[in-house]
Amino acid sequence: MPYVFSTTQRGFTPVLIVKVDGQEVSGGFYNRLIEASVRDEAGQKSDQATFKLDDAGNALELPREKASIELYAGWKETGPAQLIGLYELQTLSLAGDVSGGETMVLQASAADLRRKLKGEGREHFENTTVGKIVERIAGRNGLSARVSPELAGISIPYKARIDSSEIDFLTRLADDLGAVLKPMGNVIVMAPRGMAKSASGLLLPAIKIEKSDCSSWEVNPNGRAQYGKVRAAYIDQRTGKRVIVDAPTGLDGPDFTIRDPLPGREQAEKAAQAEARRLTRNTGDGHFELALGRVDAQAEADVIAGSSFRKEIAGVWRAEAVEHTWADEGWHTRIEIKAKEDGTSTKDDDDD
């Protein structure tokens, strides 16, 4: 049975379901749960889940090494709990002290694909696409690949892997394209960095927030050094000449130049655009602490701060990380934000 919290938050009651190796844990697990937390980060870091349990009497059964863990959450009054994430147990620690009793801490993460893709080797790819490269490496390791449409069709005339692991090779390829490579279960996902899209190409649902949704917030709208555009170079194979491409940031400032030339025009343009988005992202950050947990909140999604906030905060941001916490006081969600990577102001277009 799902664990229904005794705490009510604004008239809503948190519900939590934990499954280990496909089977829901017993009531004893829930009764001993001190705190559960999940952290979803933008970029290449694996999502993390942590469970802290009261181990008084050492009655808890230890899960097997690398056990699979499913976590579902929701509100009793709004329907069935929804899937938060799929994880693999990484570490288990047992601790205790004379005054505080004994505890067990389970730490899990999205399946670590680096173990499967860590072997070093050499190979080359000719006259192919990004999507085919990712699919080829994933397939021979028994994994699936999901590459967003705007990346999958990018032409790769030649790319070599020399004395590097498959995961490092794919990570560098993603970096060159302004994308991220992220493990999701048994799937290798490559998607544009900061574009609020899943690997299927669908937009992630925006997270809309008003003051009334928050228990607290802190936002720093002030930026660091700004650049007006990013310049990247490639060598034209026909003429042998160095060619420069530019990507505007939408900000005022000097040029930022990427030092090393790229293999071709398309890759130079992608690299310049990615760096422009990265530089733009560094012009503001902060966080919102939500009074009620939000199952719809996902890293990389747009965060729309509503008009109830002052004008320097109101507008569209990007979710850099989302952290859920369940404890005696209920379920809370913290959303860490950064400025969007599209070179625009955080203010809504409708806001004068």
mmCIF file of C-alpha atoms in Angstrom:
data_model
loop_
_atom_site.group_PDB
_atom_site.id
_atom_site.type_symbol
_atom_site.label_atom_id
_atom_site.label_comp_id
_atom_site.label_asym_id
_atom_site.label_seq_id
_atom_site.Cartn_x
_atom_site.Cartn_y
_atom_site.Cartn_z
ATOM 1 C CA MET A 1 0.000 0.000 0.000
ATOM 2 C CA PRO A 2 1.220 3.561 -0.686
ATOM 3 C CA TYR A 3 2.618 5.507 2.237
ATOM 4 C CA VAL A 4 0.172 8.285 3.141
ATOM 5 C CA PHE A 5 1.752 10.990 5.287
ATOM 6 C CA SER A 6 0.030 12.106 8.471
ATOM 7 C CA THR A 7 0.957 15.701 7.611
ATOM 8 C CA THR A 8 -1.484 17.823 5.613
ATOM 9 C CA GLN A 9 -0.117 20.737 3.577
ATOM 10 C CA ARG A 10 -2.640 23.394 2.589
ATOM 11 C CA GLY A 11 -5.341 20.739 2.602
ATOM 12 C CA PHE A 12 -3.323 18.174 0.626
ATOM 13 C CA THR A 13 -1.815 14.920 1.894
ATOM 14 C CA PRO A 14 1.492 13.630 0.415
ATOM 15 C CA VAL A 15 1.648 10.067 -0.908
ATOM 16 C CA LEU A 16 4.872 8.133 -1.562
ATOM 17 C CA ILE A 17 5.457 4.730 -3.184
ATOM 18 C CA VAL A 18 8.856 2.998 -3.253
ATOM 19 C CA LYS A 19 9.480 -0.207 -5.210
ATOM 20 C CA VAL A 20 12.648 -2.303 -5.027
ATOM 21 C CA ASP A 21 13.244 -4.796 -7.843
ATOM 22 C CA GLY A 22 9.658 -4.305 -8.965
ATOM 23 C CA GLN A 23 8.029 -4.983 -5.582
ATOM 24 C CA GLU A 24 6.645 -2.288 -3.293
ATOM 25 C CA VAL A 25 8.485 -2.115 0.020
ATOM 26 C CA SER A 26 6.714 -3.194 3.205
ATOM 27 C CA GLY A 27 5.062 -0.916 5.713
ATOM 28 C CA GLY A 28 8.094 -1.340 7.950
ATOM 29 C CA PHE A 29 10.211 0.570 5.419
ATOM 30 C CA TYR A 30 7.798 3.499 5.380
ATOM 31 C CA ASN A 31 7.443 3.516 9.176
ATOM 32 C CA ARG A 32 11.217 3.815 9.513
ATOM 33 C CA LEU A 33 11.680 6.393 6.744
ATOM 34 C CA ILE A 34 13.249 9.561 8.172
ATOM 35 C CA GLU A 35 13.743 11.377 4.882
ATOM 36 C CA ALA A 36 13.726 10.680 1.152
ATOM 37 C CA SER A 37 15.119 13.038 -1.463
ATOM 38 C CA VAL A 38 15.566 13.134 -5.224
ATOM 39 C CA ARG A 39 17.780 15.514 -7.206
ATOM 40 C CA ASP A 40 17.331 15.998 -10.955
ATOM 41 C CA GLU A 41 20.080 18.101 -12.571
ATOM 42 C CA ALA A 42 20.399 19.624 -15.999
ATOM 43 C CA GLY A 43 23.285 18.375 -18.090
ATOM 44 C CA GLN A 44 25.273 15.166 -17.854
ATOM 45 C CA LYS A 45 24.950 14.356 -14.162
ATOM 46 C CA SER A 46 22.843 11.327 -13.281
ATOM 47 C CA ASP A 47 19.714 11.925 -11.234
ATOM 48 C CA GLN A 48 20.183 10.965 -7.580
ATOM 49 C CA ALA A 49 17.859 9.480 -4.936
ATOM 50 C CA THR A 50 18.621 9.149 -1.209
ATOM 51 C CA PHE A 51 16.679 7.346 1.529
ATOM 52 C CA LYS A 52 17.511 7.762 5.230
ATOM 53 C CA LEU A 53 15.953 5.149 7.537
ATOM 54 C CA ASP A 54 15.781 4.514 11.276
ATOM 55 C CA ASP A 55 17.730 1.273 11.853
ATOM 56 C CA ALA A 56 16.837 0.813 15.522
ATOM 57 C CA GLY A 57 17.010 -2.870 16.405
ATOM 58 C CA ASN A 58 18.670 -3.656 13.049
ATOM 59 C CA ALA A 59 15.396 -5.116 11.802
ATOM 60 C CA LEU A 60 15.636 -3.692 8.273
ATOM 61 C CA GLU A 61 16.535 -6.121 5.501
ATOM 62 C CA LEU A 62 19.432 -4.978 3.334
ATOM 63 C CA PRO A 63 18.615 -4.608 -0.377
ATOM 64 C CA ARG A 64 20.815 -6.411 -2.867
ATOM 65 C CA GLU A 65 23.712 -4.622 -4.537
ATOM 66 C CA LYS A 66 22.626 -2.647 -7.638
ATOM 67 C CA ALA A 67 18.942 -3.191 -6.818
ATOM 68 C CA SER A 68 16.518 -1.275 -9.035
ATOM 69 C CA ILE A 69 14.413 1.367 -7.273
ATOM 70 C CA GLU A 70 11.247 3.062 -8.519
ATOM 71 C CA LEU A 71 9.848 6.141 -6.809
ATOM 72 C CA TYR A 72 6.310 7.478 -7.211
ATOM 73 C CA ALA A 73 4.787 10.527 -5.523
ATOM 74 C CA GLY A 74 1.615 12.553 -5.515
ATOM 75 C CA TRP A 75 -1.221 13.885 -3.409
ATOM 76 C CA LYS A 76 -3.995 11.725 -1.957
ATOM 77 C CA GLU A 77 -6.647 14.224 -3.066
ATOM 78 C CA THR A 78 -5.535 14.545 -6.723
ATOM 79 C CA GLY A 79 -5.304 10.970 -8.012
ATOM 80 C CA PRO A 80 -2.716 8.189 -8.365
ATOM 81 C CA ALA A 81 0.932 8.848 -7.552
ATOM 82 C CA GLN A 82 3.117 9.523 -10.605
ATOM 83 C CA LEU A 83 6.543 8.149 -11.442
ATOM 84 C CA ILE A 84 9.357 10.404 -10.239
ATOM 85 C CA GLY A 85 12.273 8.292 -11.445
ATOM 86 C CA LEU A 86 14.021 4.941 -11.935
ATOM 87 C CA TYR A 87 17.273 4.379 -10.073
ATOM 88 C CA GLU A 88 19.930 1.810 -9.285
ATOM 89 C CA LEU A 89 21.284 1.362 -5.763
ATOM 90 C CA GLN A 90 24.897 2.573 -5.643
ATOM 91 C CA THR A 91 25.872 2.695 -1.972
ATOM 92 C CA LEU A 92 24.502 1.631 1.400
ATOM 93 C CA SER A 93 25.848 3.024 4.668
ATOM 94 C CA LEU A 94 25.084 2.102 8.275
ATOM 95 C CA ALA A 95 25.773 4.582 11.058
ATOM 96 C CA GLY A 96 25.023 5.151 14.705
ATOM 97 C CA ASP A 97 25.907 7.039 17.862
ATOM 98 C CA VAL A 98 25.075 6.724 21.541
ATOM 99 C CA SER A 99 22.558 9.579 21.619
ATOM 100 C CA GLY A 100 21.109 9.514 18.107
ATOM 101 C CA GLY A 101 20.513 5.835 17.498
ATOM 102 C CA GLU A 102 21.275 3.944 14.286
ATOM 103 C CA THR A 103 20.477 4.824 10.690
ATOM 104 C CA MET A 104 20.678 3.262 7.248
ATOM 105 C CA VAL A 105 21.232 5.448 4.175
ATOM 106 C CA LEU A 106 20.569 4.183 0.652
ATOM 107 C CA GLN A 107 21.992 6.212 -2.225
ATOM 108 C CA ALA A 108 20.867 5.474 -5.761
ATOM 109 C CA SER A 109 21.304 7.059 -9.161
ATOM 110 C CA ALA A 110 20.011 6.683 -12.669
ATOM 111 C CA ALA A 111 21.717 3.614 -14.162
ATOM 112 C CA ASP A 112 25.425 4.343 -14.556
ATOM 113 C CA LEU A 113 26.093 3.821 -18.244
ATOM 114 C CA ARG A 114 29.749 4.683 -17.757
ATOM 115 C CA ARG A 115 30.379 1.156 -16.505
ATOM 116 C CA LYS A 116 29.188 -0.280 -19.813
ATOM 117 C CA LEU A 117 30.906 2.317 -21.975
ATOM 118 C CA LYS A 118 34.228 2.725 -20.191
ATOM 119 C CA GLY A 119 36.445 0.545 -22.404
ATOM 120 C CA GLU A 120 39.114 2.436 -24.322
ATOM 121 C CA GLY A 121 39.683 1.822 -28.018
ATOM 122 C CA ARG A 122 40.075 3.259 -31.500
ATOM 123 C CA GLU A 123 37.606 3.603 -34.339
ATOM 124 C CA HIS A 124 36.484 6.143 -36.884
ATOM 125 C CA PHE A 125 33.185 7.235 -38.406
ATOM 126 C CA GLU A 126 32.885 8.508 -41.988
ATOM 127 C CA ASN A 127 30.028 10.104 -43.925
ATOM 128 C CA THR A 128 27.487 9.518 -41.199
ATOM 129 C CA THR A 129 25.279 11.467 -38.787
ATOM 130 C CA VAL A 130 25.233 12.160 -35.066
ATOM 131 C CA GLY A 131 22.179 9.955 -34.617
ATOM 132 C CA LYS A 132 23.801 6.969 -36.324
ATOM 133 C CA ILE A 133 26.975 7.290 -34.242
ATOM 134 C CA VAL A 134 25.043 7.287 -30.962
ATOM 135 C CA GLU A 135 22.822 4.402 -32.121
ATOM 136 C CA ARG A 136 25.825 2.321 -33.195
ATOM 137 C CA ILE A 137 27.652 2.686 -29.881
ATOM 138 C CA ALA A 138 24.487 2.185 -27.840
ATOM 139 C CA GLY A 139 23.394 -0.868 -29.817
ATOM 140 C CA ARG A 140 26.589 -2.836 -29.450
ATOM 141 C CA ASN A 141 26.397 -2.313 -25.677
ATOM 142 C CA GLY A 142 22.821 -3.545 -25.415
ATOM 143 C CA LEU A 143 21.440 -0.047 -24.871
ATOM 144 C CA SER A 144 18.898 2.125 -26.642
ATOM 145 C CA ALA A 145 19.570 5.606 -28.016
ATOM 146 C CA ARG A 146 17.396 8.692 -28.099
ATOM 147 C CA VAL A 147 18.787 11.670 -29.971
ATOM 148 C CA SER A 148 16.673 14.785 -30.412
ATOM 149 C CA PRO A 149 15.719 15.458 -34.055
ATOM 150 C CA GLU A 150 17.711 18.688 -34.386
ATOM 151 C CA LEU A 151 20.892 16.784 -33.476
ATOM 152 C CA ALA A 152 20.268 13.366 -35.042
ATOM 153 C CA GLY A 153 20.551 14.536 -38.643
ATOM 154 C CA ILE A 154 23.742 16.586 -38.292
ATOM 155 C CA SER A 155 26.269 15.357 -40.838
ATOM 156 C CA ILE A 156 29.633 14.031 -39.625
ATOM 157 C CA PRO A 157 32.103 13.740 -42.541
ATOM 158 C CA TYR A 158 34.780 12.211 -40.308
ATOM 159 C CA LYS A 159 35.198 11.642 -36.573
ATOM 160 C CA ALA A 160 37.834 9.517 -34.843
ATOM 161 C CA ARG A 161 37.902 7.931 -31.402
ATOM 162 C CA ILE A 162 41.528 7.517 -30.370
ATOM 163 C CA ASP A 163 42.424 5.819 -27.073
ATOM 164 C CA SER A 164 39.314 7.107 -25.328
ATOM 165 C CA SER A 165 36.287 5.387 -23.830
ATOM 166 C CA GLU A 166 32.991 5.317 -25.677
ATOM 167 C CA ILE A 167 31.319 7.485 -23.014
ATOM 168 C CA ASP A 168 34.097 10.104 -23.179
ATOM 169 C CA PHE A 169 33.902 10.129 -26.977
ATOM 170 C CA LEU A 170 30.122 10.653 -26.943
ATOM 171 C CA THR A 171 30.399 13.298 -24.226
ATOM 172 C CA ARG A 172 32.902 15.303 -26.302
ATOM 173 C CA LEU A 173 30.692 14.940 -29.366
ATOM 174 C CA ALA A 174 27.761 16.308 -27.368
ATOM 175 C CA ASP A 175 29.868 19.196 -26.052
ATOM 176 C CA ASP A 176 30.918 20.134 -29.597
ATOM 177 C CA LEU A 177 27.244 20.340 -30.570
ATOM 178 C CA GLY A 178 26.093 22.311 -27.541
ATOM 179 C CA ALA A 179 24.240 19.262 -26.278
ATOM 180 C CA VAL A 180 24.238 17.041 -23.213
ATOM 181 C CA LEU A 181 24.635 13.293 -22.935
ATOM 182 C CA LYS A 182 22.646 11.852 -20.051
ATOM 183 C CA PRO A 183 21.814 8.331 -18.831
ATOM 184 C CA MET A 184 18.127 7.540 -18.372
ATOM 185 C CA GLY A 185 17.669 3.930 -17.359
ATOM 186 C CA ASN A 186 19.135 1.779 -20.152
ATOM 187 C CA VAL A 187 18.959 4.607 -22.667
ATOM 188 C CA ILE A 188 21.646 6.993 -23.917
ATOM 189 C CA VAL A 189 19.976 10.379 -24.319
ATOM 190 C CA MET A 190 21.471 13.256 -26.316
ATOM 191 C CA ALA A 191 19.534 16.507 -26.311
ATOM 192 C CA PRO A 192 20.276 20.228 -26.753
ATOM 193 C CA ARG A 193 21.559 21.900 -23.616
ATOM 194 C CA GLY A 194 19.050 24.288 -22.062
ATOM 195 C CA MET A 195 16.404 24.082 -24.779
ATOM 196 C CA ALA A 196 13.598 22.732 -22.526
ATOM 197 C CA LYS A 197 13.160 19.652 -24.708
ATOM 198 C CA SER A 198 13.197 15.954 -23.992
ATOM 199 C CA ALA A 199 15.137 13.572 -26.225
ATOM 200 C CA SER A 200 11.918 12.870 -28.145
ATOM 201 C CA GLY A 201 11.943 16.502 -29.268
ATOM 202 C CA LEU A 202 8.842 17.379 -27.260
ATOM 203 C CA LEU A 203 8.836 20.492 -25.107
ATOM 204 C CA LEU A 204 9.071 19.850 -21.386
ATOM 205 C CA PRO A 205 6.077 21.314 -19.535
ATOM 206 C CA ALA A 206 6.815 24.778 -18.166
ATOM 207 C CA ILE A 207 6.861 25.200 -14.384
ATOM 208 C CA LYS A 208 4.615 28.148 -13.495
ATOM 209 C CA ILE A 209 5.237 29.766 -10.121
ATOM 210 C CA GLU A 210 3.584 32.609 -8.203
ATOM 211 C CA LYS A 211 4.507 34.028 -4.804
ATOM 212 C CA SER A 212 1.620 32.112 -3.262
ATOM 213 C CA ASP A 213 3.227 28.814 -4.363
ATOM 214 C CA CYS A 214 6.433 29.504 -2.445
ATOM 215 C CA SER A 215 7.593 29.240 1.125
ATOM 216 C CA SER A 216 10.691 31.271 0.173
ATOM 217 C CA TRP A 217 12.761 32.374 -2.810
ATOM 218 C CA GLU A 218 16.045 34.083 -3.639
ATOM 219 C CA VAL A 219 16.978 35.382 -7.089
ATOM 220 C CA ASN A 220 20.101 37.199 -8.240
ATOM 221 C CA PRO A 221 19.236 39.003 -11.495
ATOM 222 C CA ASN A 222 22.656 40.649 -11.759
ATOM 223 C CA GLY A 223 25.038 39.270 -14.342
ATOM 224 C CA ARG A 224 28.759 38.783 -14.666
ATOM 225 C CA ALA A 225 30.847 39.951 -17.633
ATOM 226 C CA GLN A 226 28.759 39.967 -20.831
ATOM 227 C CA TYR A 227 29.764 39.196 -24.431
ATOM 228 C CA GLY A 228 28.006 40.440 -27.551
ATOM 229 C CA LYS A 229 28.786 37.460 -29.770
ATOM 230 C CA VAL A 230 30.796 34.260 -29.958
ATOM 231 C CA ARG A 231 33.204 33.534 -32.819
ATOM 232 C CA ALA A 232 34.243 30.045 -33.946
ATOM 233 C CA ALA A 233 36.471 28.953 -36.827
ATOM 234 C CA TYR A 234 36.717 26.023 -39.213
ATOM 235 C CA ILE A 235 39.036 25.194 -42.116
ATOM 236 C CA ASP A 236 37.373 25.181 -45.537
ATOM 237 C CA GLN A 237 38.447 21.877 -47.120
ATOM 238 C CA ARG A 238 38.271 23.286 -50.660
ATOM 239 C CA THR A 239 40.299 26.451 -50.142
ATOM 240 C CA GLY A 240 42.311 25.550 -47.049
ATOM 241 C CA LYS A 241 41.392 28.917 -45.557
ATOM 242 C CA ARG A 242 40.230 29.627 -42.028
ATOM 243 C CA VAL A 243 36.565 30.725 -41.962
ATOM 244 C CA ILE A 244 34.892 32.510 -39.044
ATOM 245 C CA VAL A 245 31.242 32.104 -38.018
ATOM 246 C CA ASP A 246 29.447 34.220 -35.409
ATOM 247 C CA ALA A 247 26.649 33.564 -32.930
ATOM 248 C CA PRO A 248 25.036 36.588 -31.213
ATOM 249 C CA THR A 249 24.238 36.381 -27.508
ATOM 250 C CA GLY A 250 21.624 39.134 -27.530
ATOM 251 C CA LEU A 251 23.718 41.042 -24.981
ATOM 252 C CA ASP A 252 26.084 44.002 -25.221
ATOM 253 C CA GLY A 253 29.811 43.426 -24.898
ATOM 254 C CA PRO A 254 33.025 42.329 -26.653
ATOM 255 C CA ASP A 255 33.473 39.194 -28.760
ATOM 256 C CA PHE A 256 34.244 35.803 -27.222
ATOM 257 C CA THR A 257 36.433 33.572 -29.442
ATOM 258 C CA ILE A 258 36.567 29.773 -29.291
ATOM 259 C CA ARG A 259 40.255 28.947 -29.532
ATOM 260 C CA ASP A 260 40.403 25.663 -31.478
ATOM 261 C CA PRO A 261 39.012 25.334 -35.042
ATOM 262 C CA LEU A 262 36.144 22.883 -35.638
ATOM 263 C CA PRO A 263 36.017 20.186 -38.376
ATOM 264 C CA GLY A 264 33.356 21.906 -40.505
ATOM 265 C CA ARG A 265 30.955 24.819 -40.836
ATOM 266 C CA GLU A 266 27.968 23.079 -39.253
ATOM 267 C CA GLN A 267 29.968 22.047 -36.201
ATOM 268 C CA ALA A 268 31.516 25.519 -35.867
ATOM 269 C CA GLU A 269 28.055 27.091 -35.939
ATOM 270 C CA LYS A 270 26.757 24.628 -33.343
ATOM 271 C CA ALA A 271 29.752 25.235 -31.069
ATOM 272 C CA ALA A 272 29.372 29.024 -31.320
ATOM 273 C CA GLN A 273 25.654 28.825 -30.578
ATOM 274 C CA ALA A 274 26.261 26.541 -27.605
ATOM 275 C CA GLU A 275 28.883 28.860 -26.131
ATOM 276 C CA ALA A 276 26.582 31.846 -26.678
ATOM 277 C CA ARG A 277 23.846 30.084 -24.732
ATOM 278 C CA ARG A 278 26.280 29.168 -21.955
ATOM 279 C CA LEU A 279 27.474 32.746 -21.595
ATOM 280 C CA THR A 280 23.895 33.996 -21.526
ATOM 281 C CA ARG A 281 22.981 31.478 -18.841
ATOM 282 C CA ASN A 282 25.494 33.069 -16.468
ATOM 283 C CA THR A 283 23.600 36.380 -16.251
ATOM 284 C CA GLY A 284 21.280 35.452 -13.382
ATOM 285 C CA ASP A 285 20.416 32.655 -10.973
ATOM 286 C CA GLY A 286 18.481 31.783 -7.848
ATOM 287 C CA HIS A 287 16.001 29.326 -6.391
ATOM 288 C CA PHE A 288 12.368 28.883 -5.387
ATOM 289 C CA GLU A 289 11.305 26.793 -2.384
ATOM 290 C CA LEU A 290 7.780 25.547 -3.102
ATOM 291 C CA ALA A 291 5.344 25.006 -0.244
ATOM 292 C CA LEU A 292 3.880 21.976 -2.033
ATOM 293 C CA GLY A 293 5.817 19.332 -3.968
ATOM 294 C CA ARG A 294 5.454 19.483 -7.762
ATOM 295 C CA VAL A 295 5.691 16.203 -9.662
ATOM 296 C CA ASP A 296 5.702 18.128 -12.968
ATOM 297 C CA ALA A 297 8.925 19.993 -12.147
ATOM 298 C CA GLN A 298 11.877 18.783 -14.261
ATOM 299 C CA ALA A 299 15.405 20.049 -14.790
ATOM 300 C CA GLU A 300 15.930 21.806 -18.167
ATOM 301 C CA ALA A 301 12.290 22.969 -18.254
ATOM 302 C CA ASP A 302 11.255 26.613 -18.481
ATOM 303 C CA VAL A 303 10.340 28.223 -15.163
ATOM 304 C CA ILE A 304 7.768 31.001 -15.517
ATOM 305 C CA ALA A 305 7.822 33.371 -12.545
ATOM 306 C CA GLY A 306 4.464 35.147 -12.560
ATOM 307 C CA SER A 307 3.487 38.785 -12.224
ATOM 308 C CA SER A 308 3.093 38.548 -8.445
ATOM 309 C CA PHE A 309 6.904 38.760 -8.234
ATOM 310 C CA ARG A 310 8.709 42.058 -8.738
ATOM 311 C CA LYS A 311 9.667 42.807 -12.339
ATOM 312 C CA GLU A 312 13.314 41.754 -11.931
ATOM 313 C CA ILE A 313 12.158 38.215 -11.098
ATOM 314 C CA ALA A 314 8.987 37.876 -13.174
ATOM 315 C CA GLY A 315 9.625 36.180 -16.513
ATOM 316 C CA VAL A 316 11.058 32.994 -17.968
ATOM 317 C CA TRP A 317 14.018 31.191 -16.428
ATOM 318 C CA ARG A 318 15.534 27.722 -16.847
ATOM 319 C CA ALA A 319 15.411 24.949 -14.237
ATOM 320 C CA GLU A 320 19.047 24.090 -13.532
ATOM 321 C CA ALA A 321 18.113 21.512 -10.880
ATOM 322 C CA VAL A 322 14.994 20.215 -9.144
ATOM 323 C CA GLU A 323 15.148 18.638 -5.695
ATOM 324 C CA HIS A 324 12.245 16.887 -3.964
ATOM 325 C CA THR A 325 12.298 16.141 -0.228
ATOM 326 C CA TRP A 326 9.877 14.003 1.806
ATOM 327 C CA ALA A 327 10.008 14.092 5.613
ATOM 328 C CA ASP A 328 7.717 14.423 8.641
ATOM 329 C CA GLU A 329 6.733 17.935 7.588
ATOM 330 C CA GLY A 330 5.594 16.712 4.161
ATOM 331 C CA TRP A 331 6.772 17.016 0.554
ATOM 332 C CA HIS A 332 8.621 20.081 -0.676
ATOM 333 C CA THR A 333 10.260 20.951 -3.994
ATOM 334 C CA ARG A 334 13.234 23.271 -4.514
ATOM 335 C CA ILE A 335 13.853 24.598 -8.028
ATOM 336 C CA GLU A 336 17.268 26.093 -8.804
ATOM 337 C CA ILE A 337 17.170 28.478 -11.749
ATOM 338 C CA LYS A 338 19.490 30.178 -14.206
ATOM 339 C CA ALA A 339 18.879 32.631 -16.998
ATOM 340 C CA LYS A 340 17.673 30.997 -20.202
ATOM 341 C CA GLU A 341 20.234 30.178 -22.859
ATOM 342 C CA ASP A 342 18.492 31.788 -25.828
ATOM 343 C CA GLY A 343 20.127 35.186 -25.511
ATOM 344 C CA THR A 344 16.925 36.946 -24.473
ATOM 345 C CA SER A 345 15.924 38.823 -21.370
ATOM 346 C CA THR A 346 14.292 36.814 -18.599
ATOM 347 C CA LYS A 347 11.302 39.132 -18.857
ATOM 348 C CA ASP A 348 8.197 37.926 -20.689
ATOM 349 C CA ASP A 349 7.691 39.333 -24.167
ATOM 350 C CA ASP A 350 4.379 40.827 -23.069
ATOM 351 C CA ASP A 351 6.029 42.754 -20.251
ATOM 352 C CA ASP A 352 6.967 46.270 -21.211
#
